[in-house]
């Protein structure tokens, strides 16, 4: 079983739609969680950290469910510019020396 | 603010040739440094990480090596490249000793082996 698993997609959604991605992780001792965004042929960029209480940044909301060991990302009012691959990332240990990257979920927003 | 520089952006090398990719970080001291490889259509694979000068940990056996000659410099090398070394190489840094800090990536080097 992979340490971090994501549905590869693609998720094809119209502009303005709400879309949600889930990610599961296998190491129950994991403490830190992130969502990264990667555009085609570019480096991953941090989108947001994921906190136990859940957090929101504009149109983006991240949730963590420790009991079920999954993380979610909700994007509201999708824009064309949201088209990218979204990587779920889990720290293997508390101090995040090592991050485990999911293979990503591809999102395509169409007009 | 902190910045990370990685070069070259693209590289085409013949099989059996040597490799040297360089990464430098500015605006921070004593960072954790990382080298990743991303093969086409696949996830990020951690190759090496370093918590200080001269301290290198290897995650996977391969014909690549890494060195950290200075605090903010991280070099990825190979004596003889293989076809399987093709990929997108990414350098990253994170703040050491601070929990919950994410990693930040350089622009990457796209390496093609012929």
mmCIF file of C-alpha atoms in Angstrom:
data_model
loop_
_atom_site.group_PDB
_atom_site.id
_atom_site.type_symbol
_atom_site.label_atom_id
_atom_site.label_comp_id
_atom_site.label_asym_id
_atom_site.label_seq_id
_atom_site.Cartn_x
_atom_site.Cartn_y
_atom_site.Cartn_z
ATOM 1 C CA UNK A 1 0.000 0.000 0.000
ATOM 2 C CA UNK A 2 1.320 3.462 -0.886
ATOM 3 C CA UNK A 3 1.996 5.834 1.986
ATOM 4 C CA UNK A 4 -0.112 8.519 0.321
ATOM 5 C CA UNK A 5 -2.858 7.701 -2.167
ATOM 6 C CA UNK A 6 -4.820 9.989 -4.424
ATOM 7 C CA UNK A 7 -7.283 9.525 -7.251
ATOM 8 C CA UNK A 8 -5.278 10.550 -10.324
ATOM 9 C CA UNK A 9 -8.352 11.955 -12.088
ATOM 10 C CA UNK A 10 -8.672 13.862 -14.300
ATOM 11 C CA UNK A 11 -11.522 15.808 -12.814
ATOM 12 C CA UNK A 12 -13.113 17.822 -15.612
ATOM 13 C CA UNK A 13 -15.370 20.550 -14.211
ATOM 14 C CA UNK A 14 -16.981 23.717 -15.623
ATOM 15 C CA UNK A 15 -16.063 27.155 -14.394
ATOM 16 C CA UNK A 16 -17.879 28.023 -11.215
ATOM 17 C CA UNK A 17 -18.213 24.426 -10.048
ATOM 18 C CA UNK A 18 -17.215 23.110 -6.659
ATOM 19 C CA UNK A 19 -14.790 20.201 -6.699
ATOM 20 C CA UNK A 20 -13.350 18.097 -3.892
ATOM 21 C CA UNK A 21 -10.282 15.893 -3.749
ATOM 22 C CA UNK A 22 -9.535 13.281 -1.141
ATOM 23 C CA UNK A 23 -6.272 11.737 -0.128
ATOM 24 C CA UNK A 24 -5.542 8.874 2.272
ATOM 25 C CA UNK A 25 -2.346 8.231 4.188
ATOM 26 C CA UNK A 26 -1.136 5.052 5.834
ATOM 27 C CA UNK A 27 1.121 6.248 8.656
ATOM 28 C CA UNK A 28 -1.054 7.070 11.647
ATOM 29 C CA UNK A 29 1.900 8.868 13.280
ATOM 30 C CA UNK A 30 1.991 11.526 10.553
ATOM 31 C CA UNK A 31 1.687 15.004 11.991
ATOM 32 C CA UNK A 32 1.930 17.532 9.197
ATOM 33 C CA UNK A 33 -0.080 17.719 6.019
ATOM 34 C CA UNK A 34 -0.029 19.965 2.975
ATOM 35 C CA UNK A 35 -1.596 20.502 -0.393
ATOM 36 C CA UNK A 36 0.697 21.531 -3.238
ATOM 37 C CA UNK A 37 -0.220 22.613 -6.718
ATOM 38 C CA UNK A 38 1.856 21.652 -9.748
ATOM 39 C CA UNK A 39 1.348 23.155 -13.157
ATOM 40 C CA UNK A 40 2.405 21.227 -16.228
ATOM 41 C CA UNK A 41 6.194 21.004 -16.464
ATOM 42 C CA UNK A 42 6.663 23.280 -13.444
ATOM 43 C CA UNK A 43 7.779 22.826 -9.874
ATOM 44 C CA UNK A 44 5.257 22.062 -7.081
ATOM 45 C CA UNK A 45 4.145 25.120 -5.134
ATOM 46 C CA UNK A 46 2.664 25.122 -1.680
ATOM 47 C CA UNK A 47 -1.070 25.763 -1.806
ATOM 48 C CA UNK A 48 -1.878 25.415 1.869
ATOM 49 C CA UNK A 49 -1.046 23.590 5.045
ATOM 50 C CA UNK A 50 -3.734 21.390 6.565
ATOM 51 C CA UNK A 51 -4.527 21.822 10.235
ATOM 52 C CA UNK A 52 -6.487 19.549 12.532
ATOM 53 C CA UNK A 53 -9.243 22.117 12.903
ATOM 54 C CA UNK A 54 -9.537 22.576 9.159
ATOM 55 C CA UNK A 55 -8.560 25.763 7.398
ATOM 56 C CA UNK A 56 -9.752 27.993 4.620
ATOM 57 C CA UNK A 57 -7.925 30.275 2.228
ATOM 58 C CA UNK A 58 -10.286 32.118 -0.071
ATOM 59 C CA UNK A 59 -11.973 29.568 -2.309
ATOM 60 C CA UNK A 60 -9.906 26.712 -0.929
ATOM 61 C CA UNK A 61 -10.777 24.664 2.158
ATOM 62 C CA UNK A 62 -8.652 21.866 3.587
ATOM 63 C CA UNK A 63 -9.840 19.300 6.099
ATOM 64 C CA UNK A 64 -8.040 16.597 8.061
ATOM 65 C CA UNK A 65 -9.693 13.476 9.448
ATOM 66 C CA UNK A 66 -7.150 11.722 11.656
ATOM 67 C CA UNK A 67 -9.456 8.887 12.641
ATOM 68 C CA UNK A 68 -9.958 7.866 9.022
ATOM 69 C CA UNK A 69 -6.527 9.074 7.922
ATOM 70 C CA UNK A 70 -7.641 11.221 5.053
ATOM 71 C CA UNK A 71 -7.217 14.776 3.916
ATOM 72 C CA UNK A 72 -9.506 16.697 1.632
ATOM 73 C CA UNK A 73 -9.289 19.812 -0.499
ATOM 74 C CA UNK A 74 -12.400 21.675 -1.586
ATOM 75 C CA UNK A 75 -12.271 24.277 -4.328
ATOM 76 C CA UNK A 76 -15.298 26.529 -4.696
ATOM 77 C CA UNK A 77 -16.179 28.663 -7.709
ATOM 78 C CA UNK A 78 -13.551 26.989 -9.908
ATOM 79 C CA UNK A 79 -11.554 29.217 -12.255
ATOM 80 C CA UNK A 80 -9.804 28.276 -15.460
ATOM 81 C CA UNK A 81 -6.552 29.103 -13.707
ATOM 82 C CA UNK A 82 -7.214 26.367 -11.143
ATOM 83 C CA UNK A 83 -6.388 23.761 -13.799
ATOM 84 C CA UNK A 84 -3.361 21.920 -12.451
ATOM 85 C CA UNK A 85 -2.327 18.789 -10.596
ATOM 86 C CA UNK A 86 -2.935 18.885 -6.852
ATOM 87 C CA UNK A 87 -0.487 16.956 -4.699
ATOM 88 C CA UNK A 88 -1.355 15.639 -1.272
ATOM 89 C CA UNK A 89 1.712 15.711 0.971
ATOM 90 C CA UNK A 90 2.266 14.101 4.350
ATOM 91 C CA UNK A 91 5.208 14.530 6.695
ATOM 92 C CA UNK A 92 6.655 11.209 7.722
ATOM 93 C CA UNK A 93 7.742 12.605 11.066
ATOM 94 C CA UNK A 94 6.810 15.516 13.254
ATOM 95 C CA UNK A 95 9.608 17.826 12.134
ATOM 96 C CA UNK A 96 8.856 17.374 8.422
ATOM 97 C CA UNK A 97 12.394 16.372 7.504
ATOM 98 C CA UNK A 98 10.815 14.040 4.996
ATOM 99 C CA UNK A 99 7.667 14.660 3.025
ATOM 100 C CA UNK A 100 5.795 11.955 1.188
ATOM 101 C CA UNK A 101 4.133 13.202 -1.984
ATOM 102 C CA UNK A 102 1.073 11.680 -3.532
ATOM 103 C CA UNK A 103 1.118 11.238 -7.284
ATOM 104 C CA UNK A 104 -1.453 14.000 -7.626
ATOM 105 C CA UNK A 105 -4.980 14.591 -8.817
ATOM 106 C CA UNK A 106 -5.353 16.375 -12.102
ATOM 107 C CA UNK A 107 -8.001 19.082 -12.383
ATOM 108 C CA UNK A 108 -9.152 20.543 -15.684
ATOM 109 C CA UNK A 109 -11.575 23.459 -15.511
ATOM 110 C CA UNK A 110 -13.343 24.206 -18.783
ATOM 111 C CA UNK A 111 -15.254 27.340 -19.894
ATOM 112 C CA UNK B 1 12.716 36.615 1.811
ATOM 113 C CA UNK B 2 14.102 33.213 0.941
ATOM 114 C CA UNK B 3 14.805 32.172 -2.614
ATOM 115 C CA UNK B 4 16.075 28.963 -4.169
ATOM 116 C CA UNK B 5 17.973 28.819 -7.423
ATOM 117 C CA UNK B 6 18.525 25.732 -9.497
ATOM 118 C CA UNK B 7 20.376 25.354 -12.783
ATOM 119 C CA UNK B 8 20.449 24.557 -15.578
ATOM 120 C CA UNK B 9 16.753 24.603 -16.478
ATOM 121 C CA UNK B 10 17.160 21.984 -19.182
ATOM 122 C CA UNK B 11 19.944 19.596 -20.015
ATOM 123 C CA UNK B 12 20.481 17.028 -22.742
ATOM 124 C CA UNK B 13 23.260 14.560 -22.065
ATOM 125 C CA UNK B 14 24.494 11.364 -23.737
ATOM 126 C CA UNK B 15 24.457 8.040 -21.910
ATOM 127 C CA UNK B 16 27.654 7.551 -19.957
ATOM 128 C CA UNK B 17 28.418 11.236 -19.547
ATOM 129 C CA UNK B 18 28.842 12.900 -16.132
ATOM 130 C CA UNK B 19 26.284 15.160 -14.469
ATOM 131 C CA UNK B 20 26.386 18.087 -12.109
ATOM 132 C CA UNK B 21 23.272 19.994 -11.064
ATOM 133 C CA UNK B 22 23.558 22.842 -8.626
ATOM 134 C CA UNK B 23 21.129 24.371 -6.182
ATOM 135 C CA UNK B 24 21.598 27.359 -3.890
ATOM 136 C CA UNK B 25 19.362 28.918 -1.298
ATOM 137 C CA UNK B 26 19.394 32.555 -0.221
ATOM 138 C CA UNK B 27 17.838 34.362 2.692
ATOM 139 C CA UNK B 28 18.093 31.591 5.269
ATOM 140 C CA UNK B 29 20.772 29.685 7.111
ATOM 141 C CA UNK B 30 21.178 26.022 7.982
ATOM 142 C CA UNK B 31 18.258 24.840 5.860
ATOM 143 C CA UNK B 32 17.305 21.250 5.198
ATOM 144 C CA UNK B 33 18.010 20.571 1.526
ATOM 145 C CA UNK B 34 16.497 17.943 -0.750
ATOM 146 C CA UNK B 35 16.876 16.487 -4.227
ATOM 147 C CA UNK B 36 13.822 14.902 -5.855
ATOM 148 C CA UNK B 37 13.231 13.293 -9.217
ATOM 149 C CA UNK B 38 9.918 13.217 -11.003
ATOM 150 C CA UNK B 39 9.659 10.809 -13.928
ATOM 151 C CA UNK B 40 7.138 11.605 -16.643
ATOM 152 C CA UNK B 41 3.605 11.107 -15.347
ATOM 153 C CA UNK B 42 4.783 9.945 -11.937
ATOM 154 C CA UNK B 43 5.102 11.276 -8.419
ATOM 155 C CA UNK B 44 8.031 12.912 -6.706
ATOM 156 C CA UNK B 45 10.742 10.546 -5.518
ATOM 157 C CA UNK B 46 13.089 11.746 -2.775
ATOM 158 C CA UNK B 47 16.681 11.045 -3.778
ATOM 159 C CA UNK B 48 18.793 12.755 -1.124
ATOM 160 C CA UNK B 49 18.377 15.059 1.809
ATOM 161 C CA UNK B 50 20.802 16.977 3.956
ATOM 162 C CA UNK B 51 20.494 18.564 7.385
ATOM 163 C CA UNK B 52 23.932 20.207 7.325
ATOM 164 C CA UNK B 53 27.258 20.661 5.552
ATOM 165 C CA UNK B 54 28.685 17.300 4.539
ATOM 166 C CA UNK B 55 25.655 15.411 5.872
ATOM 167 C CA UNK B 56 23.879 13.496 3.133
ATOM 168 C CA UNK B 57 21.227 10.816 3.434
ATOM 169 C CA UNK B 58 20.362 8.699 0.438
ATOM 170 C CA UNK B 59 16.844 7.433 0.033
ATOM 171 C CA UNK B 60 17.254 5.082 -2.905
ATOM 172 C CA UNK B 61 20.229 3.180 -4.304
ATOM 173 C CA UNK B 62 21.305 4.546 -7.664
ATOM 174 C CA UNK B 63 24.237 5.870 -9.621
ATOM 175 C CA UNK B 64 23.652 9.422 -8.404
ATOM 176 C CA UNK B 65 25.365 11.158 -5.521
ATOM 177 C CA UNK B 66 24.882 14.414 -3.662
ATOM 178 C CA UNK B 67 27.178 16.789 -1.848
ATOM 179 C CA UNK B 68 26.742 19.833 0.344
ATOM 180 C CA UNK B 69 30.021 21.734 0.317
ATOM 181 C CA UNK B 70 28.513 24.901 1.789
ATOM 182 C CA UNK B 71 25.552 25.608 4.049
ATOM 183 C CA UNK B 72 23.274 26.775 1.259
ATOM 184 C CA UNK B 73 24.653 24.804 -1.682
ATOM 185 C CA UNK B 74 23.488 21.345 -2.720
ATOM 186 C CA UNK B 75 24.904 19.496 -5.712
ATOM 187 C CA UNK B 76 23.600 16.412 -7.493
ATOM 188 C CA UNK B 77 26.157 14.437 -9.468
ATOM 189 C CA UNK B 78 26.705 11.335 -11.489
ATOM 190 C CA UNK B 79 29.863 9.870 -12.990
ATOM 191 C CA UNK B 80 28.014 8.007 -15.746
ATOM 192 C CA UNK B 81 24.439 8.736 -16.682
ATOM 193 C CA UNK B 82 21.977 6.000 -17.582
ATOM 194 C CA UNK B 83 18.920 6.267 -19.818
ATOM 195 C CA UNK B 84 16.786 5.732 -16.717
ATOM 196 C CA UNK B 85 18.189 8.929 -15.179
ATOM 197 C CA UNK B 86 15.996 11.028 -17.446
ATOM 198 C CA UNK B 87 13.466 13.086 -15.550
ATOM 199 C CA UNK B 88 12.600 16.325 -13.860
ATOM 200 C CA UNK B 89 15.004 17.035 -10.990
ATOM 201 C CA UNK B 90 13.883 19.325 -8.241
ATOM 202 C CA UNK B 91 15.806 20.866 -5.393
ATOM 203 C CA UNK B 92 13.904 21.952 -2.301
ATOM 204 C CA UNK B 93 14.591 23.541 1.072
ATOM 205 C CA UNK B 94 12.822 23.705 4.394
ATOM 206 C CA UNK B 95 13.525 25.479 7.658
ATOM 207 C CA UNK B 96 15.320 23.219 10.055
ATOM 208 C CA UNK B 97 14.079 22.804 13.588
ATOM 209 C CA UNK B 98 10.680 24.325 12.917
ATOM 210 C CA UNK B 99 7.801 21.857 12.995
ATOM 211 C CA UNK B 100 5.049 22.078 10.424
ATOM 212 C CA UNK B 101 7.194 23.932 7.903
ATOM 213 C CA UNK B 102 6.685 22.871 4.287
ATOM 214 C CA UNK B 103 9.319 22.477 1.597
ATOM 215 C CA UNK B 104 9.863 25.022 -1.139
ATOM 216 C CA UNK B 105 11.053 24.028 -4.573
ATOM 217 C CA UNK B 106 13.383 25.441 -7.165
ATOM 218 C CA UNK B 107 12.284 25.720 -10.784
ATOM 219 C CA UNK B 108 13.658 22.283 -11.608
ATOM 220 C CA UNK B 109 16.005 20.829 -14.207
ATOM 221 C CA UNK B 110 14.584 18.808 -17.044
ATOM 222 C CA UNK B 111 17.187 16.179 -17.899
ATOM 223 C CA UNK B 112 17.032 14.151 -21.096
ATOM 224 C CA UNK B 113 19.463 11.313 -21.690
ATOM 225 C CA UNK B 114 20.155 10.310 -25.277
#
